[in-house]
Coordinates of C-alpha atoms in Angstrom, one line a residue:
Chain A
M1 CA 20.3 -2.5 -23.3
Q2 CA 17.3 -1.2 -26.1
G3 CA 19.2 -2.9 -28.8
S4 CA 19.4 -6.2 -26.7
A5 CA 16.2 -6.2 -26.3
G6 CA 15.0 -5.8 -29.5
K7 CA 17.2 -8.7 -30.7
D8 CA 15.7 -10.9 -28.1
Y9 CA 12.5 -10.2 -29.0
L10 CA 13.6 -10.9 -32.4
T11 CA 15.1 -14.2 -32.1
I12 CA 12.0 -15.0 -30.5
I13 CA 9.4 -13.6 -33.3
V14 CA 11.9 -15.6 -35.9
F15 CA 12.7 -19.0 -34.4
G16 CA 8.7 -19.3 -33.5
A17 CA 7.7 -18.2 -36.8
A18 CA 9.9 -21.2 -37.9
L19 CA 8.5 -23.9 -35.6
I20 CA 5.1 -22.6 -36.3
W21 CA 5.6 -22.8 -40.1
L22 CA 8.0 -26.4 -40.1
L23 CA 5.6 -28.7 -36.9
P24 CA 3.2 -29.8 -39.2
M25 CA 5.4 -31.2 -41.6
V26 CA 6.0 -33.8 -39.2
E27 CA 2.8 -34.1 -37.0
N28 CA -0.8 -33.2 -38.1
T29 CA -2.0 -29.9 -36.5
Y30 CA -4.9 -31.7 -34.7
T31 CA -2.1 -33.3 -32.0
L32 CA 0.3 -30.0 -32.4
T33 CA -2.8 -27.6 -31.5
I34 CA -2.6 -29.9 -27.7
L35 CA 0.9 -29.4 -27.5
I36 CA 0.6 -26.4 -27.9
I37 CA -2.1 -25.6 -25.7
Y38 CA -0.1 -28.0 -22.8
G39 CA 2.9 -25.6 -23.3
M40 CA 0.9 -22.3 -22.6
L41 CA -0.1 -24.3 -19.4
G42 CA 3.6 -25.2 -18.8
L43 CA 4.5 -22.1 -19.3
S44 CA 1.9 -20.3 -16.9
L45 CA 3.2 -22.4 -14.1
G46 CA 7.0 -22.1 -15.3
L47 CA 6.8 -18.1 -14.5
I48 CA 5.0 -18.2 -11.1
W49 CA 7.0 -20.5 -10.0
G50 CA 10.5 -20.8 -12.0
F51 CA 10.7 -16.5 -11.7
G52 CA 8.8 -15.8 -8.9
G53 CA 9.1 -19.0 -6.3
I54 CA 5.4 -19.5 -5.9
L55 CA 4.8 -23.4 -6.0
C56 CA 1.6 -23.8 -7.0
F57 CA 0.1 -27.4 -6.7
G58 CA -3.2 -26.2 -8.3
Q59 CA -2.4 -24.8 -11.9
G60 CA -5.0 -27.3 -13.2
A61 CA -8.1 -25.2 -11.3
F62 CA -7.0 -22.2 -13.5
F63 CA -6.5 -23.9 -16.4
G64 CA -10.3 -25.8 -15.4
L65 CA -11.7 -22.9 -14.6
G66 CA -10.8 -21.0 -18.2
A67 CA -12.0 -23.8 -19.7
Y68 CA -15.5 -24.1 -17.6
T69 CA -15.7 -20.3 -18.2
Y70 CA -15.2 -20.3 -21.6
A71 CA -17.6 -23.4 -22.0
I72 CA -20.6 -21.2 -19.7
A73 CA -20.1 -18.0 -21.4
A74 CA -20.0 -19.5 -24.9
I75 CA -22.8 -21.2 -24.8
N76 CA -24.6 -17.8 -23.3
F77 CA -23.2 -15.4 -25.5
G78 CA -23.4 -17.8 -29.0
E79 CA -20.2 -16.5 -30.1
S80 CA -16.5 -16.3 -29.1
T81 CA -14.9 -13.4 -28.1
V82 CA -16.2 -11.9 -24.8
P83 CA -15.8 -15.6 -23.6
M84 CA -12.0 -15.8 -24.6
L85 CA -11.6 -12.4 -22.5
L86 CA -13.9 -13.8 -19.4
A87 CA -11.7 -16.9 -19.5
V88 CA -8.6 -15.1 -18.8
I89 CA -10.3 -12.5 -16.4
I90 CA -12.1 -14.7 -14.0
P91 CA -9.3 -17.0 -13.2
A92 CA -7.1 -14.3 -12.9
I93 CA -9.5 -12.3 -10.3
F94 CA -9.8 -15.8 -8.6
A95 CA -6.0 -16.1 -8.0
A96 CA -6.1 -12.3 -6.9
I97 CA -8.4 -13.3 -4.4
L98 CA -6.8 -16.9 -3.4
G99 CA -3.4 -15.0 -3.7
A100 CA -3.9 -12.0 -1.4
M101 CA -5.5 -14.5 1.2
M102 CA -2.3 -16.8 1.2
F103 CA 0.6 -14.0 0.7
Y104 CA -1.0 -11.2 2.7
G105 CA -1.6 -14.4 5.4
R106 CA 2.7 -14.6 5.2
L107 CA 2.2 -18.7 4.5
T108 CA 5.1 -20.5 4.0
E109 CA 5.9 -22.5 0.9
V110 CA 4.3 -26.0 2.5
Y111 CA 0.8 -24.6 3.3
L112 CA 0.6 -22.7 -0.2
G113 CA 1.3 -26.3 -1.8
V114 CA -1.4 -27.6 0.5
I115 CA -4.5 -24.8 0.0
T116 CA -3.8 -24.5 -3.7
L117 CA -3.6 -28.4 -3.9
V118 CA -7.2 -28.6 -1.4
V119 CA -8.7 -25.2 -3.5
T120 CA -8.4 -27.5 -6.6
L121 CA -10.0 -30.7 -5.3
I122 CA -13.0 -28.4 -4.2
L123 CA -13.5 -27.6 -7.5
F124 CA -13.4 -30.9 -8.8
K125 CA -15.8 -32.1 -5.8
F126 CA -18.0 -29.6 -6.4
I127 CA -18.2 -29.7 -10.3
N128 CA -18.4 -33.3 -10.5
S129 CA -21.6 -33.0 -8.4
T130 CA -23.5 -30.4 -10.4
A131 CA -25.0 -33.1 -12.3
G132 CA -28.5 -32.0 -11.0
P133 CA -30.8 -29.8 -13.5
Q134 CA -30.7 -27.1 -10.5
Y135 CA -27.0 -26.2 -11.4
V136 CA -27.6 -23.6 -14.0
I137 CA -25.6 -20.4 -15.5
G138 CA -27.8 -18.7 -17.7
D139 CA -28.3 -21.3 -20.5
A140 CA -25.7 -23.7 -19.4
R141 CA -26.1 -26.6 -17.3
L142 CA -23.1 -27.1 -15.5
G143 CA -23.6 -31.2 -16.3
G144 CA -21.6 -32.2 -12.9
Y145 CA -19.3 -35.6 -14.2
N146 CA -20.5 -35.9 -17.7
G147 CA -19.0 -32.1 -18.0
I148 CA -20.4 -29.3 -20.6
P149 CA -20.5 -30.3 -24.5
G150 CA -22.0 -28.5 -27.5
F151 CA -21.1 -25.2 -27.0
Q152 CA -20.0 -22.2 -29.6
T153 CA -16.0 -23.1 -30.7
L154 CA -13.6 -20.6 -31.5
N155 CA -15.1 -18.2 -34.3
V156 CA -13.9 -15.2 -36.4
P157 CA -14.7 -11.7 -33.8
G158 CA -17.8 -10.6 -34.6
D159 CA -19.0 -13.8 -37.1
P160 CA -20.2 -16.1 -35.1
G161 CA -20.5 -18.2 -38.2
A162 CA -16.9 -18.3 -39.5
Y163 CA -15.7 -20.8 -37.1
L164 CA -12.0 -21.2 -36.9
W165 CA -10.9 -25.3 -36.7
G166 CA -8.4 -27.5 -38.1
D167 CA -5.5 -25.8 -39.4
S168 CA -6.3 -22.2 -39.0
Y169 CA -7.3 -23.0 -35.0
Y170 CA -3.3 -24.4 -34.7
Y171 CA -2.2 -21.3 -36.2
V172 CA -4.5 -19.2 -33.7
C173 CA -2.9 -21.1 -30.8
A174 CA 0.4 -20.9 -32.4
V175 CA 0.6 -17.7 -32.7
A176 CA -1.1 -16.8 -28.9
L177 CA 1.9 -18.9 -27.5
L178 CA 3.9 -16.6 -29.3
L179 CA 2.4 -13.6 -28.1
V180 CA 2.4 -14.9 -24.2
Y181 CA 5.8 -15.9 -24.5
L182 CA 7.0 -12.4 -25.8
L183 CA 4.6 -11.0 -23.5
V184 CA 6.3 -13.1 -20.6
T185 CA 10.1 -12.0 -22.1
W186 CA 9.0 -8.4 -21.8
L187 CA 7.7 -9.0 -18.2
L188 CA 10.9 -11.0 -17.1
R189 CA 12.6 -7.6 -18.3
S190 CA 10.9 -5.3 -17.0
S191 CA 11.6 -4.0 -13.7
F192 CA 8.6 -5.8 -12.4
G193 CA 10.0 -9.2 -13.4
R194 CA 13.5 -8.3 -11.7
I195 CA 12.0 -7.6 -8.6
A196 CA 10.0 -10.7 -9.2
L197 CA 13.0 -12.9 -9.5
G198 CA 14.9 -10.6 -6.6
I199 CA 11.7 -11.9 -4.5
R200 CA 12.1 -15.7 -5.6
E201 CA 15.7 -15.7 -4.3
N202 CA 15.1 -13.6 -1.3
E203 CA 12.3 -12.4 0.3
T204 CA 13.2 -10.5 3.5
R205 CA 15.5 -8.7 1.3
I206 CA 13.1 -7.5 -0.8
S207 CA 11.0 -6.3 1.8
L208 CA 13.5 -4.5 3.9
M209 CA 13.9 -2.7 0.4
G210 CA 10.7 -1.6 0.6
Y211 CA 8.9 -3.3 -1.5
D212 CA 5.6 -4.9 -0.6
V213 CA 6.5 -8.9 -1.6
A214 CA 2.9 -9.7 -0.9
A215 CA 1.0 -7.6 -3.4
R216 CA 3.8 -8.4 -5.9
K217 CA 3.5 -11.7 -5.2
T218 CA -0.3 -11.8 -5.3
V219 CA -0.1 -9.5 -8.7
L220 CA 2.1 -12.4 -10.2
F221 CA 0.2 -15.4 -9.3
A222 CA -2.7 -13.8 -11.4
I223 CA -0.7 -13.6 -14.3
G224 CA 0.1 -16.5 -14.3
A225 CA -3.7 -17.7 -13.9
A226 CA -4.5 -15.8 -16.9
I227 CA -2.2 -17.5 -18.9
A228 CA -3.6 -20.8 -17.5
G229 CA -7.2 -19.8 -18.1
L230 CA -6.5 -18.8 -21.8
A231 CA -4.6 -22.1 -22.4
G232 CA -7.9 -23.9 -20.6
A233 CA -10.3 -21.7 -23.0
L234 CA -8.0 -22.6 -26.0
F235 CA -8.5 -26.0 -25.0
A236 CA -12.0 -26.2 -24.6
S237 CA -12.1 -24.9 -28.0
W238 CA -10.2 -27.8 -28.9
G239 CA -11.7 -30.5 -27.5
E240 CA -15.5 -29.5 -27.6
I241 CA -16.3 -30.7 -24.1
V242 CA -15.2 -29.9 -20.9
T243 CA -15.2 -32.1 -18.2
P244 CA -14.4 -31.9 -14.4
T245 CA -11.0 -34.1 -14.9
L246 CA -9.7 -30.8 -16.0
F247 CA -9.7 -29.9 -12.1
S248 CA -8.0 -33.4 -11.3
M249 CA -5.0 -34.0 -9.1
A250 CA -3.4 -35.6 -12.3
Q251 CA -3.8 -32.7 -14.3
S252 CA -2.3 -30.3 -11.8
A253 CA 0.8 -32.8 -10.7
E254 CA 1.4 -33.4 -14.5
I255 CA 2.1 -29.4 -14.5
I256 CA 4.7 -29.6 -12.4
I257 CA 6.8 -32.3 -14.1
W258 CA 6.6 -30.4 -17.0
C259 CA 8.1 -27.7 -15.5
I260 CA 10.8 -29.8 -13.6
V261 CA 11.5 -31.8 -16.9
G262 CA 12.0 -28.9 -19.2
G263 CA 13.5 -26.4 -16.7
L264 CA 12.5 -24.4 -14.1
G265 CA 13.8 -20.5 -14.3
T266 CA 14.1 -21.0 -18.0
R267 CA 10.9 -19.6 -20.0
F268 CA 11.3 -22.4 -23.2
G269 CA 11.6 -25.4 -20.6
P270 CA 8.2 -25.7 -19.1
I271 CA 6.8 -25.3 -22.5
L272 CA 9.1 -28.0 -24.0
G273 CA 8.6 -30.3 -21.1
A274 CA 4.6 -30.0 -21.5
A275 CA 5.0 -31.0 -25.7
G276 CA 7.5 -33.1 -25.1
L277 CA 5.6 -35.2 -22.2
A278 CA 2.3 -35.0 -23.8
Y279 CA 3.7 -36.2 -26.6
M280 CA 5.2 -38.8 -25.3
K281 CA 1.5 -39.7 -23.4
F282 CA 0.4 -39.8 -26.8
L283 CA 2.5 -42.1 -28.7
L284 CA 2.4 -44.0 -25.5
G285 CA -1.6 -44.0 -25.4
Q286 CA -1.5 -45.8 -29.0
Q287 CA -0.1 -49.3 -27.6
S288 CA -1.3 -51.0 -24.1
L289 CA 2.1 -53.0 -23.1
V290 CA 3.3 -50.7 -20.6
D291 CA 0.4 -47.9 -18.5
N292 CA 1.8 -44.8 -19.6
T293 CA 1.4 -43.0 -16.3
L294 CA 4.1 -45.5 -15.4
I295 CA 6.5 -43.8 -18.1
T296 CA 5.9 -40.2 -16.7
G297 CA 6.6 -41.4 -13.3
L298 CA 9.7 -43.4 -14.3
I299 CA 11.1 -40.3 -16.1
L300 CA 10.4 -37.6 -13.3
V301 CA 12.4 -39.7 -11.3
L302 CA 15.2 -40.4 -13.8
F303 CA 15.3 -36.4 -14.5
V304 CA 15.3 -35.5 -10.7
L305 CA 17.9 -38.1 -10.1
F306 CA 20.5 -37.1 -12.9
L307 CA 19.0 -34.2 -14.8
P308 CA 17.7 -31.9 -11.9
K309 CA 18.0 -28.6 -13.9
G310 CA 15.9 -30.2 -16.4
I311 CA 16.7 -30.3 -20.2
V312 CA 16.8 -26.5 -21.2
P313 CA 19.2 -25.4 -18.4
A314 CA 21.3 -28.6 -19.3
L315 CA 21.4 -28.2 -23.0
A316 CA 22.9 -24.5 -22.3
R317 CA 25.4 -25.6 -20.1
F318 CA 26.1 -28.0 -23.3
Y319 CA 26.6 -25.1 -25.6
R320 CA 29.0 -23.1 -23.2
A321 CA 31.0 -25.9 -23.0
V322 CA 31.2 -26.4 -26.5
L323 CA 31.3 -22.5 -27.8
G324 CA 32.5 -21.1 -24.6
N325 CA 36.3 -22.3 -25.3
G326 CA 36.1 -20.1 -28.1
S327 CA 37.2 -16.3 -28.5
P328 CA 36.6 -13.5 -26.1
G329 CA 33.8 -12.3 -28.1
K330 CA 32.4 -15.5 -28.1
R331 CA 32.4 -16.3 -24.3
K332 CA 30.9 -13.2 -23.8
N333 CA 28.0 -13.8 -26.2
T334 CA 27.5 -16.9 -24.5
H335 CA 27.3 -14.9 -20.8
R336 CA 24.4 -12.9 -22.4
I337 CA 22.9 -16.1 -23.2
R338 CA 23.4 -17.4 -20.3
R339 CA 21.6 -14.4 -18.3
A340 CA 18.6 -14.3 -20.8
T341 CA 17.6 -17.9 -20.4
N342 CA 18.1 -16.9 -16.7
G343 CA 16.7 -13.9 -16.1
Chain B
M1 CA 19.4 21.2 14.1
A2 CA 18.9 18.2 16.3
E3 CA 16.1 16.8 14.8
T4 CA 14.4 13.4 16.4
V5 CA 14.5 11.1 13.8
L6 CA 14.1 7.9 15.9
E7 CA 12.3 8.0 19.0
T8 CA 10.9 4.6 21.0
S9 CA 8.6 5.1 24.1
S10 CA 8.6 2.4 26.8
L11 CA 9.2 -0.3 24.0
T12 CA 8.5 -3.8 25.1
M13 CA 8.8 -7.1 23.8
R14 CA 7.7 -10.3 25.3
F15 CA 7.9 -14.2 24.2
G16 CA 5.5 -15.9 26.1
G17 CA 7.3 -15.3 29.7
V18 CA 10.3 -14.1 28.6
T19 CA 10.5 -10.1 28.7
A20 CA 13.1 -9.6 25.6
C21 CA 13.1 -5.9 25.9
D22 CA 11.7 -4.2 28.2
N23 CA 10.8 -0.6 28.3
V24 CA 13.2 0.9 26.1
D25 CA 13.3 4.9 26.0
F26 CA 15.7 5.4 23.3
K27 CA 16.6 8.5 21.2
L28 CA 18.5 9.1 17.9
Q29 CA 18.9 12.7 16.4
A30 CA 19.7 13.1 12.8
R31 CA 23.1 12.3 11.5
E32 CA 23.8 10.4 15.1
L33 CA 26.0 7.6 15.2
R34 CA 24.9 5.2 17.9
C35 CA 26.3 1.8 19.0
L36 CA 24.0 -1.0 20.6
I37 CA 26.1 -2.9 22.8
G38 CA 25.4 -5.6 25.7
P39 CA 26.1 -9.4 26.3
N40 CA 24.2 -12.1 24.3
G41 CA 20.3 -12.3 25.1
A42 CA 20.4 -8.5 26.1
G43 CA 17.5 -8.1 24.0
K44 CA 19.8 -5.7 21.1
S45 CA 18.9 -7.7 18.7
T46 CA 15.0 -7.5 19.2
F47 CA 14.7 -4.0 20.0
F48 CA 16.5 -3.6 16.6
K49 CA 13.6 -6.5 15.0
C50 CA 11.4 -4.0 16.8
V51 CA 12.4 -0.7 15.2
T52 CA 12.8 -2.2 11.7
G53 CA 9.1 -3.8 11.7
L54 CA 10.8 -7.4 11.7
L55 CA 8.9 -7.9 15.0
S56 CA 5.8 -6.1 16.4
P57 CA 6.4 -4.8 19.6
T58 CA 4.0 -6.1 22.6
E59 CA 3.8 -2.6 24.4
G60 CA 4.9 0.6 23.3
N61 CA 5.7 2.8 20.3
V62 CA 8.2 3.3 17.7
Y63 CA 8.3 6.8 16.2
M64 CA 10.2 7.8 12.9
R65 CA 10.9 11.3 12.3
G66 CA 7.5 12.3 14.6
D67 CA 5.5 9.7 13.1
E68 CA 4.5 6.7 14.6
V69 CA 5.5 3.3 12.9
T70 CA 4.6 1.1 15.6
G71 CA 4.0 -2.3 13.8
W72 CA 4.3 -1.6 10.2
Q73 CA 5.6 -4.0 8.2
P74 CA 9.2 -4.0 7.5
H75 CA 8.7 -2.5 3.8
Q76 CA 6.2 -0.1 4.8
I77 CA 9.6 1.1 7.3
A78 CA 11.7 1.0 4.7
S79 CA 10.0 2.8 1.9
L80 CA 10.4 6.1 4.8
G81 CA 14.0 6.4 3.8
V82 CA 15.3 3.6 6.0
G83 CA 18.4 1.5 5.4
I84 CA 18.2 -2.1 7.2
K85 CA 20.9 -4.3 7.1
T86 CA 20.0 -7.6 9.2
Q87 CA 22.1 -10.1 11.1
T88 CA 22.6 -13.3 8.8
P89 CA 23.6 -11.5 5.3
N90 CA 20.3 -11.1 2.9
V91 CA 20.9 -10.9 -0.5
M92 CA 20.1 -12.2 -3.6
D93 CA 22.5 -15.2 -4.1
S94 CA 22.1 -16.4 -7.8
L95 CA 22.1 -12.7 -8.9
T96 CA 24.9 -10.4 -10.0
V97 CA 26.2 -7.7 -7.3
S98 CA 25.4 -4.7 -9.7
E99 CA 21.4 -6.4 -10.1
N100 CA 21.5 -6.6 -6.2
I101 CA 22.1 -3.4 -6.0
W102 CA 19.7 -1.9 -8.7
L103 CA 17.0 -3.9 -7.3
A104 CA 17.5 -1.2 -4.1
A105 CA 17.6 1.6 -6.3
R106 CA 14.6 1.1 -8.1
R107 CA 12.6 1.3 -5.0
F108 CA 13.4 4.8 -5.1
H109 CA 14.2 5.9 -8.7
S110 CA 13.4 5.3 -12.1
V111 CA 15.0 2.8 -14.5
I112 CA 17.6 5.4 -15.6
D113 CA 18.1 7.1 -12.1
S114 CA 18.6 3.4 -11.1
N115 CA 21.8 2.6 -13.7
A116 CA 23.0 5.3 -12.5
K117 CA 22.9 4.7 -8.6
V118 CA 24.5 1.6 -9.1
A119 CA 27.2 2.8 -11.0
E120 CA 27.9 5.2 -8.2
V121 CA 27.6 2.4 -5.1
I122 CA 29.8 0.4 -7.3
D123 CA 32.6 2.8 -7.6
R124 CA 32.2 4.2 -3.9
L125 CA 32.3 0.9 -2.5
A126 CA 34.8 -0.4 -4.9
L127 CA 33.0 -3.2 -6.4
G128 CA 34.0 -2.9 -10.0
S129 CA 35.8 -6.1 -10.5
I130 CA 32.7 -8.1 -9.3
A131 CA 30.1 -6.1 -10.7
K132 CA 29.3 -8.8 -12.9
T133 CA 29.5 -11.7 -10.5
D134 CA 27.1 -13.7 -8.8
L135 CA 26.6 -12.9 -4.9
G136 CA 27.2 -16.4 -4.0
Q137 CA 30.1 -16.7 -5.5
L138 CA 31.7 -14.1 -3.0
A139 CA 34.0 -13.8 0.3
H140 CA 31.8 -12.9 3.2
G141 CA 33.1 -10.1 3.5
E142 CA 32.3 -8.8 0.3
R143 CA 28.9 -9.7 0.4
Q144 CA 28.8 -7.6 3.2
R145 CA 30.2 -4.7 1.4
V146 CA 27.7 -5.6 -1.2
E147 CA 24.9 -5.6 1.2
L148 CA 25.9 -2.2 2.6
G149 CA 25.9 -1.3 -0.6
L150 CA 22.4 -1.9 -1.2
V151 CA 21.2 -0.4 2.1
T152 CA 22.7 2.9 1.2
V153 CA 22.1 2.9 -2.6
G154 CA 18.3 4.7 -1.8
D155 CA 20.0 7.7 0.0
P156 CA 18.4 6.3 3.7
W157 CA 18.2 9.0 6.1
L158 CA 18.4 6.6 8.7
V159 CA 20.6 3.1 8.4
L160 CA 20.2 0.2 10.8
L161 CA 23.2 -1.8 11.0
D162 CA 22.8 -5.5 13.0
E163 CA 26.6 -6.7 13.2
P164 CA 27.8 -5.7 10.0
A165 CA 31.2 -6.5 11.0
A166 CA 30.9 -10.3 12.2
G167 CA 33.2 -12.1 10.2
M168 CA 34.8 -10.1 8.8
S169 CA 38.8 -9.8 8.0
A170 CA 40.5 -6.9 9.9
K171 CA 40.9 -5.0 6.3
D172 CA 37.4 -5.7 5.7
V173 CA 36.5 -3.9 9.2
E174 CA 38.8 -0.7 8.5
R175 CA 37.0 -0.4 5.1
M176 CA 33.8 -0.9 6.8
T177 CA 34.8 1.9 9.0
V178 CA 35.6 4.1 6.4
I179 CA 32.1 3.7 4.8
I180 CA 30.3 4.2 7.6
E181 CA 32.2 7.5 8.7
E182 CA 31.1 8.4 5.2
L183 CA 27.2 7.8 5.6
L184 CA 27.3 9.8 8.6
T185 CA 27.8 12.7 6.6
R186 CA 24.2 12.0 4.8
S187 CA 22.3 10.1 7.6
A188 CA 21.7 8.6 11.4
V189 CA 23.3 5.4 11.9
I190 CA 22.5 2.5 14.1
I191 CA 24.7 -0.6 14.7
V192 CA 24.3 -3.5 16.8
E193 CA 27.9 -5.3 17.1
H194 CA 29.5 -7.4 19.6
D195 CA 33.1 -6.4 18.2
M196 CA 34.7 -4.3 20.9
Q197 CA 37.5 -3.4 18.5
F198 CA 34.9 -2.0 15.8
I199 CA 33.2 0.0 18.6
R200 CA 36.0 1.4 19.9
S201 CA 37.5 2.7 16.8
I202 CA 34.1 4.0 15.2
A203 CA 32.0 4.9 18.3
R204 CA 30.9 8.4 19.6
D205 CA 27.6 7.4 22.2
V206 CA 26.9 4.1 23.2
T207 CA 23.9 2.3 24.8
V208 CA 24.4 -0.5 26.9
F209 CA 21.4 -3.3 26.7
H210 CA 21.3 -5.6 30.1
Q211 CA 18.6 -8.4 30.0
G212 CA 16.4 -6.7 28.2
A213 CA 17.0 -2.8 29.7
V214 CA 18.9 0.4 29.1
L215 CA 21.4 -0.3 31.3
M216 CA 23.5 3.2 30.4
E217 CA 24.0 5.0 27.7
D218 CA 27.1 7.6 27.4
H219 CA 30.2 8.1 25.3
V220 CA 32.4 5.2 24.5
D221 CA 35.2 5.5 26.7
A222 CA 32.7 6.4 29.7
V223 CA 31.0 2.8 29.0
M224 CA 34.0 1.0 28.8
S225 CA 35.3 2.0 31.8
D226 CA 32.1 1.9 33.7
Q227 CA 33.0 -0.8 36.5
T228 CA 29.1 -2.4 35.6
V229 CA 29.5 -2.5 31.9
R230 CA 32.4 -4.5 32.7
N231 CA 31.2 -6.7 35.1
V232 CA 27.8 -7.3 32.9
Y233 CA 30.3 -8.5 29.6
L234 CA 32.2 -10.5 32.3
G235 CA 28.9 -12.6 33.4
K236 CA 29.1 -10.9 36.8
K237 CA 26.1 -9.7 38.7
A238 CA 26.0 -6.5 37.8

């Protein structure tokens, strides 16, 4: 068990490092950075939805909250280390409170979706209406629909003058995603993660075993929000401005589409779905022949119809079908891969 | 020796105008086997749900090992060391048999002990050949057996089984009987059951429910030969 875990982590690090090294050869790092940030956001929903069964329609709220927290704190502190930490902690606390209300209130899945959606809309409306000078946190004006520009972007911890930007910012974000990925892998292998999977499968059974389902879902929800918050902070530092559109419905809906297209119940699927669709949107944005939301919608429909489990599970199945007919040893090996992607 | 592990006093559950459970006083001793029988709608399952925390009783109290547990959540009841199997199979379909049992074991044991416990239960219930199979692919009887495995892996002192023999083949029922006999060396067991054949083969004392209340409580043979019970089961006026 220990050995196979170590091998898993090593594989992730090797593949991750190779991707981080190779990708700048095909695309500029500025574009890659945003794809990585979206990948992290996709992973945050992929974790709570794919492995915990919590369908959150407002994952964008935690992303936006992370971005705003970072922007406001960066203006007040004039450096980026504490704001980064706050951007992780505040969405997590917000999610823990919201989650506790929903899960201890024993809401069914539909109402969970409605509430998370409405919370996102409330935040959107609220931030949009904060244009007046009375909406100030410390030195930072919330700025309403204009957003907050001109805050301190990411710097080397302890040296506010040493900005991390361009290529180095790409590497920071890529390593951050790799670390989050490793963390998620570790979490899913832990008892907590295995029980979360049990909750996804059958909540009643897990509670009849004596586990406090509401508490566990709340913690998982908060972890997902923390990851989304980190992605939001990285996004703020990349874009150098935060605006209320971060809280828009379109943003939250897109995250769900990423997860479906990439493959729910896998760790890599949501990242691939996010980066892939965001890149496609970027390419389509360079022409004016077709509207790109139309294409995104079309892709979602096609996937739901023809590849409902998403890309990564389909690839895994294909891989098994091709390699699975080999020797018994190989078969055992692919079985383990399947277990790894499922769990 | 005869410690009372479960007691209810005037337990009542109303759904709107319907009284599904009416003033039930019930006592169960340690390592006792009790079967709850009665026609459809007699209140057996409602009583079961009130005891396990799936429902919160309208009136009355539930005590376990002397502590009041009325209105507790199912997970709190289960944490006391109570194994619960609901009427419909409640298992994790896309996880393997051993993972299902492991999750149950992990609640009461460390990771290493859980692994050992899983091996032990798989051995005891003869699940070795299907240990790595997903539950969703198994036959009904096997699923029931696995669920019994995850109910008992935490070494409960009280086991509550709602219709454990439902839909099982004669051979599976026989196996189930052996498992329950073995359970009784360590825990008290309550079985809610319809299958009279099964009841006859294992039961000692039986509690008969009728229209939400306890009709009689006696040894199985006495109950079976009782005219009132027969009438109730045949749908005649008692």
